[in-house]
Short mmCIF file of C-alpha atoms and ligand atoms in Angstrom, two decimals:
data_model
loop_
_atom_site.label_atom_id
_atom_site.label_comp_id
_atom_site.label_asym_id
_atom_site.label_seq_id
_atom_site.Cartn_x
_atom_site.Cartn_y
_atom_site.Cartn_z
CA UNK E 360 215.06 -45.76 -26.36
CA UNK E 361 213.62 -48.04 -28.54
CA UNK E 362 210.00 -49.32 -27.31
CA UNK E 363 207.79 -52.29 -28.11
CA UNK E 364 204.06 -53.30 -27.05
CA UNK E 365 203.13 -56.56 -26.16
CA UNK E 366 199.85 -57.55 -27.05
CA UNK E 367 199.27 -60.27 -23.87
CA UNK E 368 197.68 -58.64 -20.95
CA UNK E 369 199.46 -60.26 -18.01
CA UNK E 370 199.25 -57.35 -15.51
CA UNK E 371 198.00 -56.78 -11.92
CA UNK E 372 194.57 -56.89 -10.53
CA UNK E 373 193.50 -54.78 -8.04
CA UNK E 374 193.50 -56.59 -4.75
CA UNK E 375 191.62 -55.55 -1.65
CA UNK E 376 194.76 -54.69 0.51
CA UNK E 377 195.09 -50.72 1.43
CA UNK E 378 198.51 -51.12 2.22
CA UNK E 379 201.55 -52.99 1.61
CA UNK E 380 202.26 -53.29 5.44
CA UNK E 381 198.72 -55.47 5.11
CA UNK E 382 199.72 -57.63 2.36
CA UNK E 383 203.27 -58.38 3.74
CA UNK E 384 201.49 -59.76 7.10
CA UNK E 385 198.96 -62.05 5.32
CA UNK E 386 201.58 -63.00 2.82
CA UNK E 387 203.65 -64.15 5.50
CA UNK E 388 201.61 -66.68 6.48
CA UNK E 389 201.25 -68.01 2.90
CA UNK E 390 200.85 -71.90 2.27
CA UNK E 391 199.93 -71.88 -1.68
CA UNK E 392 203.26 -73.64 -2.87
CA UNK E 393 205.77 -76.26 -1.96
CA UNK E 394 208.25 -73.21 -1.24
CA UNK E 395 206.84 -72.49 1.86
CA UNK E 396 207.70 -75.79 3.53
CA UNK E 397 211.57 -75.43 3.14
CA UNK E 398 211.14 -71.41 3.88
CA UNK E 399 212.69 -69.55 6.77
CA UNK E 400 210.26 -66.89 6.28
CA UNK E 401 208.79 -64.93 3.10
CA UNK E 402 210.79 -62.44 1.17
CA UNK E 403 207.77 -59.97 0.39
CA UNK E 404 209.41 -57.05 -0.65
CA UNK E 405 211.45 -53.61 0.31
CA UNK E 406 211.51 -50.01 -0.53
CA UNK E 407 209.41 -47.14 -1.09
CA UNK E 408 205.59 -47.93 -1.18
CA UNK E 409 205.16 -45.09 -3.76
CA UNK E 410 208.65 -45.96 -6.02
CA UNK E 411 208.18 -44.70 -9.78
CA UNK E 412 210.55 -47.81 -10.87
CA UNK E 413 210.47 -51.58 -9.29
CA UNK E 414 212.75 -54.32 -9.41
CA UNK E 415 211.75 -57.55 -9.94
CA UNK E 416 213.94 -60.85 -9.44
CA UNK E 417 213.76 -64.04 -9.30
CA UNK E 418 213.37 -65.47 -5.91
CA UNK E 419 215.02 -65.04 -2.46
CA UNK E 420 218.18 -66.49 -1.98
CA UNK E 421 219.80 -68.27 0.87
CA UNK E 422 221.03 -64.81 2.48
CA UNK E 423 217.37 -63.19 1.78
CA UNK E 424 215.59 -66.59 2.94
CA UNK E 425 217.50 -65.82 6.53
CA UNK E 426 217.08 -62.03 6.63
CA UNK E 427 213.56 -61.79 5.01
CA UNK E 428 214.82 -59.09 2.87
CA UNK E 429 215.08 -59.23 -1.01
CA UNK E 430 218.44 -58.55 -2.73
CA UNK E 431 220.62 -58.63 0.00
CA UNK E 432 223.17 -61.45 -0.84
CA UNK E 433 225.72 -61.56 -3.46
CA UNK E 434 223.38 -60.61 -6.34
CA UNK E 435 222.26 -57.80 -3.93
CA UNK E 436 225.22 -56.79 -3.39
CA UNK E 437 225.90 -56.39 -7.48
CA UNK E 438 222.39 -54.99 -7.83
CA UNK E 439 223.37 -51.92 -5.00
CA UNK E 440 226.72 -51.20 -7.26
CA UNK E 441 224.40 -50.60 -10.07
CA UNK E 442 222.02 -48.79 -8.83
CA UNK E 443 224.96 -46.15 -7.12
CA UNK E 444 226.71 -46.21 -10.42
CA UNK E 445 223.77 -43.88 -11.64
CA UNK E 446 223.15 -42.72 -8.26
CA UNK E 447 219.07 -44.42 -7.78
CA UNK E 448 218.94 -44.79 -4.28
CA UNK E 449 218.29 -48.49 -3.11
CA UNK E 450 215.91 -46.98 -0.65
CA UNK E 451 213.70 -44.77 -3.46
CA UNK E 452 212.88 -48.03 -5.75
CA UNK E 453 210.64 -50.94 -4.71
CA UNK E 454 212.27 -54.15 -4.76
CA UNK E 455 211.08 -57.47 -5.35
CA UNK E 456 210.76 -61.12 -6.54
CA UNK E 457 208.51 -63.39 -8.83
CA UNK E 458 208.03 -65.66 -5.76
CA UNK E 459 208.76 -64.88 -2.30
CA UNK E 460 210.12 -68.30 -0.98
CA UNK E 461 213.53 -69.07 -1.57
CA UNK E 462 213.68 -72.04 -4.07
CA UNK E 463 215.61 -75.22 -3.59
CA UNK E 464 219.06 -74.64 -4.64
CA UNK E 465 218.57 -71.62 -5.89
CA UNK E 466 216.74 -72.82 -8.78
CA UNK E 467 214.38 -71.12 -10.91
CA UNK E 468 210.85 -70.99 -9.67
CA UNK E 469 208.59 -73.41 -11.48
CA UNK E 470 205.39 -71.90 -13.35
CA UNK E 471 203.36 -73.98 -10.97
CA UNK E 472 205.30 -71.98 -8.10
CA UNK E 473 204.67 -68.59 -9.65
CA UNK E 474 201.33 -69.15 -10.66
CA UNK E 475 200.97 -69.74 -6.86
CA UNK E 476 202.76 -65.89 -5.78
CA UNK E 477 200.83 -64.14 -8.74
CA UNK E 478 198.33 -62.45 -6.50
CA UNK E 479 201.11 -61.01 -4.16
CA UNK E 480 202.95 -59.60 -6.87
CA UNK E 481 200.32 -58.08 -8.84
CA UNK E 482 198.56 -56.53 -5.28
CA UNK E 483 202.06 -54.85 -5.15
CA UNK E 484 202.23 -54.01 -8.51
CA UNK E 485 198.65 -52.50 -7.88
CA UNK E 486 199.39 -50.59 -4.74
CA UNK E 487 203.42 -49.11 -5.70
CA UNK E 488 202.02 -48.31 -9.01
CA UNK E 489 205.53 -48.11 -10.35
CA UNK E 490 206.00 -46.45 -13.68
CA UNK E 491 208.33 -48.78 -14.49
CA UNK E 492 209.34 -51.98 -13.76
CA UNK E 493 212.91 -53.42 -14.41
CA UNK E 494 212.82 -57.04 -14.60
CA UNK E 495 215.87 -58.80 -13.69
CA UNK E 496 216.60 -62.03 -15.85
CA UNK E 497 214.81 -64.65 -17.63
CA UNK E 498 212.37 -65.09 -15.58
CA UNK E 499 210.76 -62.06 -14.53
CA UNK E 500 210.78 -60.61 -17.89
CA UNK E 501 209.63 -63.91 -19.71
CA UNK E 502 206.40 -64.30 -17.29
CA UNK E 503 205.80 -60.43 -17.46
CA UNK E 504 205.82 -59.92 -20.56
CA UNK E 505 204.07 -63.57 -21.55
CA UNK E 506 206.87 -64.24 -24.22
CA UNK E 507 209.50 -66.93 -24.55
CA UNK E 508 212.60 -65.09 -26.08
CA UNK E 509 215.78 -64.90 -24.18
CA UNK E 510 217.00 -61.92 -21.96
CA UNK E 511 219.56 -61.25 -24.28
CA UNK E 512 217.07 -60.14 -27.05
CA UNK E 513 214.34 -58.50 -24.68
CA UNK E 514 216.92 -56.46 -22.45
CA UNK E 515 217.67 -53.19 -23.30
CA UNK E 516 214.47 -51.80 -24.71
CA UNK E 517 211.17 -50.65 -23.41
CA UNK E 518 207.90 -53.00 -23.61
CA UNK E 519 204.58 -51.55 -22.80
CA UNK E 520 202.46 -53.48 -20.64
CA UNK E 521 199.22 -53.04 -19.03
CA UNK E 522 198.08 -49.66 -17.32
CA UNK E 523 200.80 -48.02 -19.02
CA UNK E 524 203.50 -49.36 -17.00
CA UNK E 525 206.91 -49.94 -19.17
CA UNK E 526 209.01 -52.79 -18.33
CA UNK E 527 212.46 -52.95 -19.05
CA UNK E 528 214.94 -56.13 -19.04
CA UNK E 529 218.00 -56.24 -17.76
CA UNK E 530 220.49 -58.62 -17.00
CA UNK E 531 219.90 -60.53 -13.78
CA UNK E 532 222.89 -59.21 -11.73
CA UNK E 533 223.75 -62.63 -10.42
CA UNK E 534 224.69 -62.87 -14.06
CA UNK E 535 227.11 -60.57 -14.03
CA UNK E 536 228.77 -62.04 -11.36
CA UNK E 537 229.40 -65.38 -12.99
CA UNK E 538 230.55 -63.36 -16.56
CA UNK E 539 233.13 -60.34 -14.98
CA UNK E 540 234.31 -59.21 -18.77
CA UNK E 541 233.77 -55.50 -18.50
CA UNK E 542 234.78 -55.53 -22.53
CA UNK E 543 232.74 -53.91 -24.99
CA UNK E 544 229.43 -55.56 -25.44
CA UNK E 545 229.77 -57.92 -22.49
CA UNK E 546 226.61 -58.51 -20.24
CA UNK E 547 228.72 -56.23 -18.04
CA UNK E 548 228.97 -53.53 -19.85
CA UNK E 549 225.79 -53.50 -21.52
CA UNK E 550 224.33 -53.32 -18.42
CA UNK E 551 225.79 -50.40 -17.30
CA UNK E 552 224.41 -48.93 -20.58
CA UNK E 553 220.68 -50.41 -19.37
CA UNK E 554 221.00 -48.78 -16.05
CA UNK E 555 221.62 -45.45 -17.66
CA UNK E 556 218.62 -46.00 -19.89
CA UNK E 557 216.36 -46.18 -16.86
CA UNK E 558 218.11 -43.36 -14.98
CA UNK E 559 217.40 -41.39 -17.49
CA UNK E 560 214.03 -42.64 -18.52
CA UNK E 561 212.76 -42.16 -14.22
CA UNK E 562 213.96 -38.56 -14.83
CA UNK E 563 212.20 -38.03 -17.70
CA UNK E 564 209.01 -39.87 -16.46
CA UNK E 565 209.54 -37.74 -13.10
CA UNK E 566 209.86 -34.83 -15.44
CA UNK E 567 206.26 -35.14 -16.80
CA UNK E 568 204.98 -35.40 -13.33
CA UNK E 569 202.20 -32.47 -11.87
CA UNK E 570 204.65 -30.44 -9.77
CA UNK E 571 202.64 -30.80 -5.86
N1 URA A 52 218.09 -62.41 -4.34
C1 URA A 52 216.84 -62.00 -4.60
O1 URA A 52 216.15 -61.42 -3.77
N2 URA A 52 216.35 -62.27 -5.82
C2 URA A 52 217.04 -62.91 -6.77
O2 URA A 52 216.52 -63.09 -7.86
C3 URA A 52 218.35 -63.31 -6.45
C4 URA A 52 218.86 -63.04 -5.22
#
């Protein structure tokens, strides 16, 4: 797999929050944007608190913004079929957004409006201590990794990033559900080539792992 290092160091700080069941309760009370006034309730996160690989979206949609659960809607729904097609289990990653306040419409979260989250994301960041981190879309993997090229060009490979965490792009999967060509070299199908390049990279990070 090919791998590239970014120079920018936009990774987490260490917050003062033991757990993750203490950062979801004073995150859900958070005021620091204009996202919380339209919220239903914040979208912190799901999963295991000790995953070797997290996903990052965007923000919460409609079906997430009345649940309070992240990837649960449509794009959820895509993003589960991906994951089984390699057989990760949903419930052994960590899964998350850039902002946890579902966006008007659906847009994309303004930098203003992710500047605001930061601190929630990189506490999680801090306390999963993922190996990885798969960053779904544009957005995610522009702000990650502090560049401005496209998710066509940065999906696929691996970037190193601060504390030796790799993050790869990928495809957001609510992308795939507006382009359903499965043909060669589709976002489709080079997705399902990107999911296999993560399987296989969590096996072979799991591989190097002290044996307990
Ligand atoms: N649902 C999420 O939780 N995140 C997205 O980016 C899209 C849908």
């Amino acid at each position: 797999m090919e791998e590239r290092q970014t120079t920018q160091a936009h990774g987490p700080s260490c917050r003062p929050y033991l757990t993750l069941e203490a950062l979801a309760e004073r995150a859900a009370t958070c005021k620091r944007c204009i996202l919380s006034n339209n919220r239903t309730q914040v979208v912190f996160g799901e999963g295991a608190s000790d995953a070797d690989v997290m996903f990052i979206g965007e923000g919460p949609g409609e079906v997430e913004d009345q649940t309070g659960r992240p990837f649960v809607g449509p794009a959820g729904k895509k993003l589960d079929e991906i994951l089984e097609s390699v057989k990760i289990a949903r419930a052994s990653v960590y899964i998350t957004n850039m902002v946890k306040c579902q966006p008007p419409g659906n847009r994309a979260p303004t930098k203003v409006e992710m500047e605001a989250c930061w601190d929630w994301l990189a506490a999680q960041i801090a306390l999963v201590r993922p190996k990885m981190i798969v960053a779904l879309g544009n957005t995610p993997a522009q702000r990650l990794l502090g560049v401005t090229e496209g998710i066509t060009q940065l999906r696929g490979r691996l970037h190193r990033w601060t504390g030796g965490i790799e993050i790869f792009p990928m495809f957001h999967p609510s992308y795939l559900l507006r382009h359903q060509s499965k043909e060669k070299g589709s976002p489709k199908y080079l997705t399902w080539l990107d999911i296999q390049a993560v399987a296989e990279r969590i096996s072979y990070l799991r591989s190097r792992m002290p044996q307990s």
